[in-house]
Amino acid sequence: ASLDNARHLSSLLRAVHFQDHATCVATASGLRVTVEDAKCIQANAFIQAEIFQEFSVQEESVMFRISLSVLLDCLTIFGTSSLPGTSTALRMCYRGYGYPLMLFLEEGGVVTVCKINTQEPDELLDFDFCSTKVVNKIILQSEGLREAFAELDMTSEVLQITMSPDKPYFRLSTFGNAGSAHLDYPRDSDLMEAFHCTQTQTNRYKISLLKPSTKALALSCKVSIRTDAQGFLSLQYMIRNEDGQICFVEYYCCPDENMSEAEL
Amino acid sequence: MKCVIAGGNVKVLGRAVHSLSRIGDELYLEPTEGGLSLRAVNSSRSAFASFLFAPLFFQLYEPGSTGPDTELFRCKVHMKSFLGIFRSLPSLEKSVGKCLILLKPRASRLVLQLHCKYGVTKTHNLAFQECERLQAVFDTQRCASRLCAPARVLAEAVVHFPLTLAEVTLGTGPGGKIGLRNYVEEEAGESCRVRGLPPTLGCPSAPHPPRFPPPELSKTMVTELWLAEDEFQSVAMAPGSHITFCLKEFRGLLSFAEASNLPLTIHFDEPGRPVIFTLDDTVLEVHLVLATLSDLESNSQSPSTNGVSHLPAPSDDFPDDLESYMVAMETSEGGLEGPPSPTFPLRTPRPAESQPEEEEEEEEEGAVPGTPPHKKFRSLFFGSVMTPGRPGPATSQEVLAEDSDGES
């Protein structure tokens, strides 16, 4: 695969970089990088084949585990500043099972070659989240959530998400040392692009697991928030890169088992 | 209590909270008929700030109902929690349209609700503690000297002093000039004085005649700044007067004053008596009272610094809201206009002393943060209980708040 601007890849990978290791799956449609934690949360970054200048996969799919930290360090080896006009060109090769991932990075005539060892891929969680099972769904403009997520009361153990066809429609709540805080988004808000809630649901998720999604939120222009009957949460972020191309990052999270009565 | 703050005033409230957060760890809220008062005091009780927002400041102001015997409800909250709501001033300005504050005594919650752009509502339910009235004892009428300047002038002056500087001395100079100088402890010995005379501030017409001992090498840099009288809106200073106070706590108020474009008035008396900074507006009244270092020379004249009495060493666990004590602290300093001799001030901490008419508990105060252990500011004026109906003026150390522990 080759990419004119490595930032198209590195910025997306950073949005899911909350664990050291990631599983990469390359298929004809593109590259998917998955990061998981605690068997409760999974983040996926999708980079479609169309984003690449060249993308070919010889087998049906190839899958390997790799250190995401090292991969990001290599991709940004020429620095992370994004001066207009300068970009790092990337060429990635993976020969197959057992072989390292080769990266050729070039900027301003300087070429760097990186070889990153790959590992056995882990079994990935399947949240079994499909559109037919979705109970509540909203699409919001990211601008409205960014500040809220960045300022979340981290002394709270959980982030409680309430979605309902009635008031408060969409509410994010934290219960921290100072007291409780609620952030309400009305269904007719300008930020609300789509509002399809059929049932009132209140679910709690460990805030430490969801906090990394703030990075994806910061990059995105829109986010879709969906829950299913079991309270599993799907956050899908639509990210527009420098060239205007669209990529997706999604986060799946299990609800926190230790549900206790919500504070007033 | 219920009140609603709209539009640009939300940011003013936010800035007030930021200022108060520089003083203490707890924010005291006291709704009164005259407005909502937010107050803070520092741990060593040497700094007190209060912001009184008149009913006109609010879109809606209901202090709450009071019976003939009950007072309006007041409480205190953790400064950090309250500050967290107003942390980002630019975003307050950009996105918050309205702020609702609701005190729910029965639910033990102070509710702050911000109505933001796009219909978004942020509701914070903060835990609070009931508290007694927090009031510093001071009277601006009794102060011998008064200065009034646009905040900008003072801010520009203060910027020359390092951020870590604890105390600064303000006093009169020759030709009616007003000077600011960082307070240096005597361990530093004689210090090498560096004159800071930025051209933007009033420059004295002639160099200051050398009245200080010849400069010697020292690790301490002394910065001295002189302002001409015409920089100030009004000057009424007793000649030879000077006071030394903590700069750190003053900076918080200064940034508020600068942002609000209000002139700042400084009331002070002799060293050892508190200095009072006030900001006045149609809808807002701000007071910052800071303890000042008392002067060795002025001891004999000022009755308040005299009288060493031996009191039982007070215990450390005072009720939060009710300490009252006066600690006379002995330091002396080469004043800006003092006799040339005391460049090696004696430092003899005195035991706690009492005012003759007081029945207060006293305590050896811990050092003001940022100063060496044996150095103490005369701490402020917190009176203990005042029974309603007693005459007002806060000049004597009248008790103004209930001592839940009872008087000693």
XYZ file of C-alpha atoms in Angstrom:
672
model
C 0.000 0.000 0.000
C 1.187 3.466 -0.598
C -0.049 6.756 0.692
C 1.016 10.239 -0.295
C 0.351 11.695 3.067
C 1.097 9.501 6.033
C -0.872 11.842 8.253
C -4.041 10.410 6.743
C -3.152 7.226 8.489
C -1.351 8.419 11.586
C -4.061 10.796 12.761
C -6.664 8.063 12.560
C -4.491 5.610 14.377
C -3.915 8.102 17.139
C -7.641 8.320 17.628
C -7.684 4.683 18.685
C -4.347 4.553 20.410
C -5.290 3.804 23.985
C -3.491 0.529 24.228
C -0.062 -0.397 23.091
C -1.068 -3.155 20.712
C -3.467 -3.269 17.837
C -4.708 -5.852 15.442
C -4.562 -4.958 11.782
C -6.740 -6.559 9.188
C -6.257 -5.761 5.557
C -8.827 -6.762 3.032
C -9.594 -5.628 -0.454
C -11.773 -2.872 0.892
C -9.116 -1.383 3.057
C -7.324 -1.469 6.349
C -8.937 -1.918 9.723
C -6.989 -1.332 12.924
C -8.559 -2.590 16.133
C -7.612 -1.802 19.725
C -9.278 -3.430 22.712
C -9.180 -3.087 26.443
C -10.511 -5.037 29.388
C -12.729 -7.088 27.123
C -15.157 -4.218 27.423
C -14.159 -1.733 24.851
C -13.124 -1.946 21.252
C -12.056 0.798 18.924
C -11.734 0.399 15.180
C -10.171 2.733 12.688
C -11.143 2.156 9.059
C -9.035 3.399 6.238
C -10.667 2.500 2.957
C -8.635 1.366 0.011
C -9.708 4.526 -1.824
C -7.708 6.675 0.580
C -4.520 5.007 -0.559
C -2.839 5.768 -3.811
C -2.092 2.111 -4.104
C -3.645 -0.687 -2.123
C -3.483 -4.372 -2.917
C -3.919 -7.452 -0.826
C -2.891 -10.755 -2.278
C -4.868 -13.118 -0.140
C -8.428 -12.555 0.848
C -7.319 -10.928 4.028
C -4.250 -10.620 6.106
C -4.279 -10.152 9.822
C -1.528 -9.475 12.306
C -0.919 -7.933 15.675
C 1.512 -5.093 15.966
C 2.709 -2.529 18.447
C 0.600 0.506 17.705
C 2.930 2.762 19.659
C 5.867 1.727 17.509
C 3.835 2.025 14.340
C 2.769 5.536 15.231
C 6.310 6.510 16.141
C 7.498 5.335 12.750
C 4.734 7.019 10.825
C 5.565 10.276 12.543
C 9.295 9.840 12.388
C 9.722 13.073 10.528
C 7.877 14.946 13.207
C 4.266 15.605 13.882
C 3.981 19.200 12.795
C 1.673 19.664 9.890
C 3.199 22.365 7.756
C 1.250 22.883 4.588
C 3.036 21.515 1.587
C 5.244 19.119 3.488
C 3.978 15.648 3.945
C 5.495 12.301 4.534
C 4.954 9.757 1.802
C 4.428 6.201 2.934
C 4.777 2.779 1.448
C 3.777 -0.258 3.468
C 4.532 -3.867 2.661
C 3.630 -7.025 4.451
C 4.861 -10.237 2.942
C 2.743 -12.577 4.952
C 2.524 -14.530 8.121
C 5.623 -14.172 10.255
C 7.099 -11.342 8.256
C 7.605 -7.883 9.698
C 5.642 -4.921 8.457
C 7.891 -2.786 6.295
C 7.428 0.926 6.149
C 9.180 3.238 3.736
C 8.757 6.873 4.676
C 9.992 9.763 2.636
C 9.972 13.460 3.248
C 11.986 16.090 1.471
C 14.239 13.545 -0.149
C 15.065 11.756 3.110
C 14.000 8.122 3.242
C 13.496 6.042 6.368
C 12.946 2.323 6.359
C 11.199 0.721 9.327
C 10.691 -2.922 10.036
C 8.171 -3.646 12.723
C 7.785 -7.156 14.006
C 4.325 -8.614 13.829
C 2.658 -11.011 16.183
C -0.090 -13.566 16.308
C -3.377 -11.781 16.131
C -5.637 -12.075 19.167
C -9.205 -13.134 19.064
C -11.232 -9.996 18.593
C -14.423 -9.204 20.418
C -17.559 -9.274 18.404
C -20.081 -6.913 19.814
C -22.671 -8.199 17.431
C -23.938 -4.761 16.930
C -25.978 -4.541 13.838
C -28.373 -1.904 12.681
C -31.438 -4.034 13.186
C -30.812 -4.385 16.876
C -30.387 -0.700 17.523
C -32.849 0.697 20.002
C -31.780 4.309 20.156
C -29.754 6.289 17.701
C -28.705 9.899 17.475
C -26.340 11.710 15.211
C -24.788 14.833 16.617
C -22.382 17.365 15.304
C -19.136 16.730 17.108
C -18.657 20.380 17.881
C -21.312 20.171 20.556
C -19.768 17.239 22.345
C -16.098 18.046 22.151
C -15.952 20.451 25.034
C -18.233 18.290 27.123
C -16.062 15.228 26.715
C -12.894 17.143 27.351
C -14.347 18.548 30.574
C -15.885 15.346 31.870
C -15.578 15.026 35.599
C -12.957 12.325 35.815
C -13.542 11.836 39.531
C -16.701 10.055 38.457
C -16.245 6.353 37.823
C -18.944 6.159 35.259
C -20.404 8.088 32.411
C -24.125 7.613 32.343
C -25.871 8.019 29.026
C -29.600 8.494 28.907
C -31.411 8.383 25.593
C -35.107 8.829 25.415
C -37.934 9.858 23.126
C -39.032 12.125 25.987
C -37.122 14.594 28.073
C -34.234 14.739 28.705
C -33.782 13.202 25.212
C -30.032 12.859 25.413
C -28.186 13.264 28.676
C -24.622 12.639 29.748
C -24.162 12.398 33.501
C -21.227 12.059 35.835
C -21.175 11.486 39.566
C -17.940 12.749 40.949
C -16.506 14.072 44.171
C -18.020 17.482 43.738
C -21.492 16.203 43.066
C -23.343 15.206 39.960
C -23.273 16.923 36.621
C -25.712 16.492 33.742
C -25.336 17.608 30.192
C -28.602 17.733 28.280
C -29.047 17.958 24.527
C -32.596 18.625 23.401
C -33.915 16.794 20.381
C -34.532 19.977 18.479
C -31.057 21.337 19.032
C -29.203 22.634 15.997
C -26.509 20.145 16.791
C -28.846 17.214 16.402
C -28.640 15.831 12.906
C -30.757 12.799 13.517
C -32.786 11.668 16.476
C -34.313 8.207 16.510
C -35.055 7.112 20.031
C -37.727 4.517 20.585
C -37.247 3.672 24.213
C -35.912 5.357 27.321
C -32.594 3.817 28.189
C -30.095 4.752 30.822
C -26.766 3.004 30.751
C -23.545 3.479 32.590
C -20.105 2.971 31.164
C -16.743 3.127 32.854
C -15.512 6.611 32.198
C -11.900 5.541 32.010
C -12.745 3.324 29.035
C -14.614 6.005 27.161
C -12.269 8.881 27.801
C -9.877 7.880 24.979
C -12.705 8.348 22.524
C -12.266 12.070 23.085
C -9.413 11.922 20.579
C -11.633 10.525 17.895
C -14.278 13.074 18.775
C -11.780 15.884 18.415
C -10.959 14.805 14.860
C -14.470 14.139 13.760
C -17.196 16.310 12.355
C -20.115 14.079 13.236
C -20.737 11.304 15.703
C -23.453 8.696 15.808
C -24.410 7.289 19.168
C -26.346 4.054 19.225
C -27.394 1.645 21.910
C -28.910 -1.783 21.631
C -31.250 -3.687 23.885
C -28.437 -4.877 26.109
C -27.082 -1.402 26.601
C -24.042 -1.865 24.426
C -22.863 1.449 23.125
C -21.653 2.188 19.632
C -19.989 5.475 18.868
C -19.189 6.104 15.232
C -17.107 9.083 14.274
C -17.015 10.493 10.802
C -13.617 12.015 10.174
C -12.729 14.161 7.244
C -9.031 14.207 6.482
C -6.935 16.998 5.011
C -7.909 16.054 1.479
C -11.578 15.972 2.314
C -11.825 12.207 2.270
C -14.053 10.497 4.780
C -12.883 7.834 7.203
C -14.565 6.216 10.141
C -13.555 5.368 13.636
C -15.869 3.450 15.893
C -15.903 2.634 19.565
C -17.935 -0.145 21.112
C -18.411 -0.320 24.838
C -20.103 -2.673 27.275
C -22.294 -1.195 29.952
C -20.936 -1.191 33.469
C -22.282 -4.171 35.366
C -22.341 -2.492 38.746
C -25.399 -0.405 38.210
C -26.540 1.514 41.213
C -29.295 4.014 41.655
C -28.573 7.184 39.800
C -28.164 10.260 41.932
C -30.631 13.046 41.517
C -32.334 31.069 47.068
C -32.740 31.337 43.372
C -31.039 33.595 40.939
C -30.482 33.860 37.222
C -27.510 35.539 35.610
C -27.727 36.381 31.975
C -25.434 37.202 29.141
C -22.107 38.879 29.763
C -22.573 38.778 33.519
C -21.966 35.053 33.540
C -18.411 35.752 32.560
C -18.112 38.364 35.312
C -19.266 35.763 37.794
C -16.736 33.337 36.373
C -13.953 35.849 36.756
C -15.010 36.554 40.321
C -14.809 32.847 41.087
C -11.354 32.700 39.546
C -10.279 35.614 41.762
C -11.706 33.996 44.849
C -10.002 30.743 44.009
C -6.656 32.518 44.439
C -7.582 33.193 48.026
C -9.057 30.092 49.573
C -10.212 26.534 49.126
C -13.815 27.110 49.973
C -16.344 29.422 48.478
C -18.881 30.887 50.850
C -22.227 31.852 49.384
C -24.407 34.197 51.271
C -27.602 35.521 49.781
C -28.705 38.759 51.384
C -31.377 41.306 50.685
C -28.663 43.475 49.241
C -27.450 40.845 46.837
C -25.518 37.623 46.620
C -22.195 37.626 48.377
C -19.419 35.257 47.448
C -16.544 35.123 49.863
C -13.324 33.335 50.504
C -10.680 33.350 53.147
C -7.263 31.813 53.126
C -6.110 29.129 55.486
C -4.066 31.423 57.662
C -6.880 33.922 57.837
C -4.694 36.652 56.520
C -6.657 37.280 53.358
C -10.351 37.721 52.849
C -12.211 38.549 49.682
C -15.830 39.232 49.081
C -17.784 39.885 45.944
C -21.229 41.326 46.480
C -23.474 41.161 43.455
C -26.414 43.519 43.766
C -29.879 42.313 42.764
C -29.557 44.353 39.557
C -26.702 42.152 38.429
C -29.158 39.308 38.057
C -31.954 38.736 35.636
C -33.806 37.260 38.566
C -32.843 37.384 42.212
C -34.738 35.732 45.002
C -32.664 35.507 48.120
C -35.231 33.294 49.736
C -37.745 33.811 52.421
C -36.787 34.553 55.945
C -38.863 34.354 59.028
C -38.489 36.819 61.844
C -35.998 34.568 63.552
C -34.384 32.764 60.710
C -31.629 34.123 58.634
C -31.176 33.615 54.951
C -29.582 30.329 54.159
C -25.854 30.352 53.548
C -23.432 27.679 52.631
C -19.956 26.905 51.508
C -18.768 24.683 48.720
C -15.408 23.384 47.653
C -13.719 26.015 45.571
C -12.448 23.449 43.120
C -15.908 22.153 42.336
C -17.337 25.586 41.811
C -14.349 26.737 39.824
C -14.602 23.688 37.595
C -17.925 24.930 36.316
C -16.454 28.267 35.323
C -13.027 27.015 34.431
C -12.861 28.090 30.858
C -13.722 31.765 30.646
C -13.552 31.985 26.851
C -15.981 29.126 26.461
C -18.275 30.725 29.031
C -18.364 33.804 26.927
C -18.856 31.909 23.721
C -21.462 29.403 24.643
C -23.240 30.224 27.879
C -26.323 32.333 27.627
C -27.706 32.051 31.100
C -26.730 30.701 34.468
C -29.202 29.617 37.094
C -28.188 29.144 40.695
C -30.574 27.374 42.967
C -30.008 26.498 46.566
C -31.933 23.449 47.689
C -31.370 23.132 51.389
C -33.551 20.101 51.798
C -31.839 18.177 49.041
C -28.470 19.402 50.281
C -27.593 20.467 46.838
C -26.525 23.689 45.247
C -27.683 23.562 41.682
C -25.906 25.483 38.983
C -27.416 25.244 35.598
C -25.801 26.738 32.548
C -27.953 27.271 29.501
C -25.669 27.090 26.518
C -25.683 27.414 22.805
C -27.707 24.965 20.732
C -30.127 24.380 23.548
C -27.600 22.431 25.563
C -28.085 22.531 29.322
C -25.333 21.775 31.810
C -26.593 21.042 35.276
C -24.234 20.723 38.201
C -25.456 19.533 41.557
C -22.858 20.462 44.106
C -22.691 19.288 47.647
C -22.466 22.078 50.159
C -21.957 22.537 53.829
C -23.848 24.881 56.003
C -21.666 27.449 57.533
C -21.571 30.485 59.671
C -21.165 33.933 58.349
C -17.717 34.677 57.166
C -16.899 38.270 57.742
C -13.707 40.141 58.109
C -13.540 43.007 60.459
C -12.517 46.147 58.717
C -13.577 49.690 58.171
C -12.402 51.694 55.237
C -13.418 54.926 56.953
C -10.812 54.461 59.582
C -7.955 54.188 57.188
C -5.580 57.079 57.153
C -4.520 56.664 53.562
C -6.331 56.017 50.386
C -5.233 55.594 46.830
C -7.348 55.121 43.793
C -5.979 54.078 40.453
C -7.214 52.479 37.273
C -6.531 48.796 37.532
C -4.386 48.978 34.472
C -1.826 51.212 36.151
C -1.446 48.860 39.058
C -1.360 45.820 36.825
C 1.404 47.330 34.774
C 3.310 48.113 37.930
C 2.888 44.710 39.432
C 4.014 42.921 36.307
C 7.580 43.899 37.030
C 7.695 41.826 40.155
C 8.440 38.141 39.869
C 5.488 35.825 40.091
C 6.981 34.040 43.041
C 7.318 37.192 45.068
C 5.458 36.914 48.294
C 5.258 40.422 49.655
C 5.466 43.887 48.330
C 5.723 47.201 50.106
C 3.679 50.139 49.015
C 4.543 53.553 50.343
C 5.144 57.212 49.771
C 8.306 58.581 48.352
C 9.880 61.941 47.834
C 8.043 64.391 45.684
C 4.767 62.776 46.556
C 5.521 59.724 44.520
C 4.142 56.372 45.375
C 6.453 53.452 45.280
C 6.270 49.724 45.186
C 9.105 47.607 46.331
C 9.445 43.957 46.911
C 9.797 43.088 50.525
C 13.052 41.433 51.330
C 13.686 39.478 54.446
C 16.535 40.405 56.619
C 18.387 37.171 56.053
C 19.155 38.482 52.643
C 21.128 41.169 54.323
C 21.634 44.394 52.573
C 20.488 44.037 49.099
C 21.601 45.476 45.902
C 18.870 47.674 44.671
C 17.869 47.711 41.091
C 15.742 50.575 40.005
C 12.913 49.752 37.751
C 11.703 52.912 36.100
C 9.815 51.949 33.015
C 9.171 54.922 30.809
C 5.481 54.199 30.553
C 4.842 54.921 34.192
C 5.394 58.279 35.706
C 9.095 58.792 35.957
C 10.431 60.897 38.742
C 12.042 64.005 37.439
C 15.281 63.451 39.253
C 16.941 60.293 40.381
C 16.065 59.317 43.867
C 18.685 60.646 46.267
C 20.675 57.782 47.670
C 19.504 57.260 51.173
C 20.109 53.594 51.331
C 23.261 51.954 52.505
C 25.741 51.269 49.733
C 24.643 48.261 47.777
C 26.379 45.023 48.479
C 26.367 41.719 46.774
C 23.392 39.693 47.647
C 21.407 36.927 46.118
C 18.250 38.938 46.284
C 17.170 41.247 43.552
C 15.215 44.186 44.777
C 12.865 45.851 42.410
C 11.592 49.299 43.148
C 9.016 51.144 41.169
C 7.853 54.722 41.520
C 4.597 56.080 40.268
C 3.772 59.723 39.977
C 0.728 61.059 41.728
C -0.992 61.864 38.500
C -1.135 58.180 37.575
C -3.683 57.848 40.299
C -7.224 59.042 40.246
C -6.983 60.172 43.802
C -4.300 60.116 46.414
C -4.735 60.736 50.091
C -1.710 59.351 51.768
C -0.375 60.163 55.165
C 3.242 61.145 54.658
C 5.716 58.465 55.426
C 3.115 55.783 55.321
C 3.836 52.390 53.968
C 2.456 48.908 54.195
C 3.634 45.482 53.210
C 1.211 42.895 51.994
C 1.080 39.650 50.122
C 1.248 40.187 46.404
C 0.026 36.780 45.386
C -3.408 37.291 46.824
C -3.612 40.752 45.408
C -2.924 39.580 41.877
C -6.157 37.619 41.785
C -8.170 40.749 42.435
C -6.058 42.781 40.100
C -6.796 40.556 37.136
C -10.492 40.826 37.872
C -10.258 44.587 38.129
C -8.342 44.856 34.909
C -10.789 42.712 33.005
C -13.726 44.678 34.362
C -12.019 47.978 33.768
C -12.836 49.256 37.202
C -10.691 51.606 39.239
C -9.160 50.028 42.286
C -9.091 51.827 45.621
C -6.545 50.953 48.250
C -7.306 51.883 51.847
C -4.622 51.482 54.395
C -3.499 52.677 57.724
C -0.381 51.901 59.645
C 1.658 48.757 59.186
C 0.034 45.853 60.894
C -3.473 47.043 60.217
C -5.135 45.395 57.278
C -5.084 46.896 53.831
C -8.383 46.967 52.027
C -8.720 46.935 48.282
C -12.100 47.853 46.919
C -13.787 47.887 43.561
C -17.076 49.612 43.192
C -19.632 49.414 40.505
C -23.358 49.920 40.293
C -24.004 46.225 40.532
C -20.900 44.903 42.178
C -18.909 45.596 45.288
C -15.613 43.865 45.814
C -13.475 43.888 48.905
C -10.134 42.265 49.400
C -8.693 42.564 52.857
C -5.128 41.551 53.398
C -3.116 41.491 56.549
C -0.014 43.579 56.533
C 3.299 43.208 58.203
C 3.508 45.231 61.334
C 6.416 47.516 61.878
C 8.836 47.401 64.756
C 9.029 51.184 65.000
C 5.371 51.812 65.086
C 4.769 49.518 68.007
C 4.982 52.148 70.619
C 2.454 54.362 68.912
C -0.114 51.913 67.889
C -2.074 50.447 70.706
C -3.035 47.438 68.736
C 0.455 46.129 68.544
C 1.219 46.656 72.152
C 0.578 44.498 75.048
C 2.115 41.172 75.171
C -0.211 39.032 77.075
C 0.170 35.465 77.839
C -2.634 33.394 76.704
C -2.951 29.718 76.901
C -1.709 28.216 73.713
C -4.813 27.637 71.723
C -5.600 24.327 70.226
C -5.300 23.782 66.574
C -8.683 22.531 65.823
C -10.847 25.529 65.476
C -14.224 25.302 63.957
C -13.820 26.075 60.375
C -15.985 29.054 60.214
C -15.140 30.633 63.343
C -11.671 31.350 64.320
C -10.889 34.667 65.768
C -7.591 35.722 66.829
C -5.035 38.335 66.460
C -1.474 37.463 66.115
C 0.953 40.215 66.448
C 3.861 39.563 64.428
C 7.026 41.180 64.952
C 8.997 42.131 62.029
C 10.508 45.297 61.012
C 11.703 46.465 57.741
C 13.577 49.354 56.345
C 10.552 51.286 55.297
C 10.528 53.292 52.165
C 10.401 56.400 54.190
C 11.563 55.135 57.530
C 14.653 56.162 59.372
C 17.717 54.941 57.566
C 18.901 52.678 60.312
C 16.896 49.533 60.524
C 18.329 47.618 57.696
C 18.795 44.675 59.923
C 15.370 44.288 61.364
C 14.927 42.237 64.408
C 12.662 39.375 64.146
C 11.188 38.318 67.389
C 7.913 36.577 67.071
C 5.662 37.559 69.850
C 3.222 35.322 71.512
C -0.365 35.867 70.630
C -1.832 38.955 72.127
C -5.326 40.011 72.723
C -7.283 43.147 72.451
C -8.375 44.281 75.858
C -12.044 44.215 75.062
C -11.978 40.917 73.330
C -12.958 37.613 74.672
C -11.732 35.761 71.732
C -9.827 32.654 71.427
C -6.490 33.245 69.955
C -4.095 31.081 68.265
C -0.547 31.132 67.200
C -1.067 31.278 63.587
C 0.730 29.196 61.133
C 2.782 31.090 58.697
C 1.217 32.715 55.772
C 1.911 30.444 52.915
C 4.977 31.469 51.081
C 6.734 33.091 54.004
C 9.330 31.604 56.269
C 7.979 29.849 59.300
C 8.642 32.447 61.900
C 7.155 35.215 59.911
C 3.551 35.880 60.435
C 1.185 38.429 59.249
C -1.048 40.080 61.625
C -3.972 38.006 60.864
C -7.303 39.330 60.082
C -9.899 40.452 62.051
C -12.300 37.641 62.255
C -14.578 38.416 65.046
C -16.358 35.737 66.891
C -19.985 35.772 67.493
C -21.990 38.874 67.196
C -25.395 38.841 68.700
C -27.862 40.621 66.503
C -28.556 44.136 67.528
C -25.062 45.049 68.492
C -23.773 48.198 66.909
C -22.321 47.787 63.503
C -18.926 49.210 62.829
C -16.310 46.722 62.226
C -13.523 48.723 63.700
C -13.207 46.891 66.938
C -12.928 43.193 66.761
C -16.567 42.687 67.164
C -17.781 39.276 66.752
C -19.805 38.863 63.656
C -20.355 35.206 63.408
C -21.599 32.531 65.673
C -18.950 30.539 67.345
C -20.385 27.101 67.300
C -17.896 26.007 69.881
C -18.700 28.742 72.272
C -16.345 31.345 73.575
C -13.446 30.350 75.670
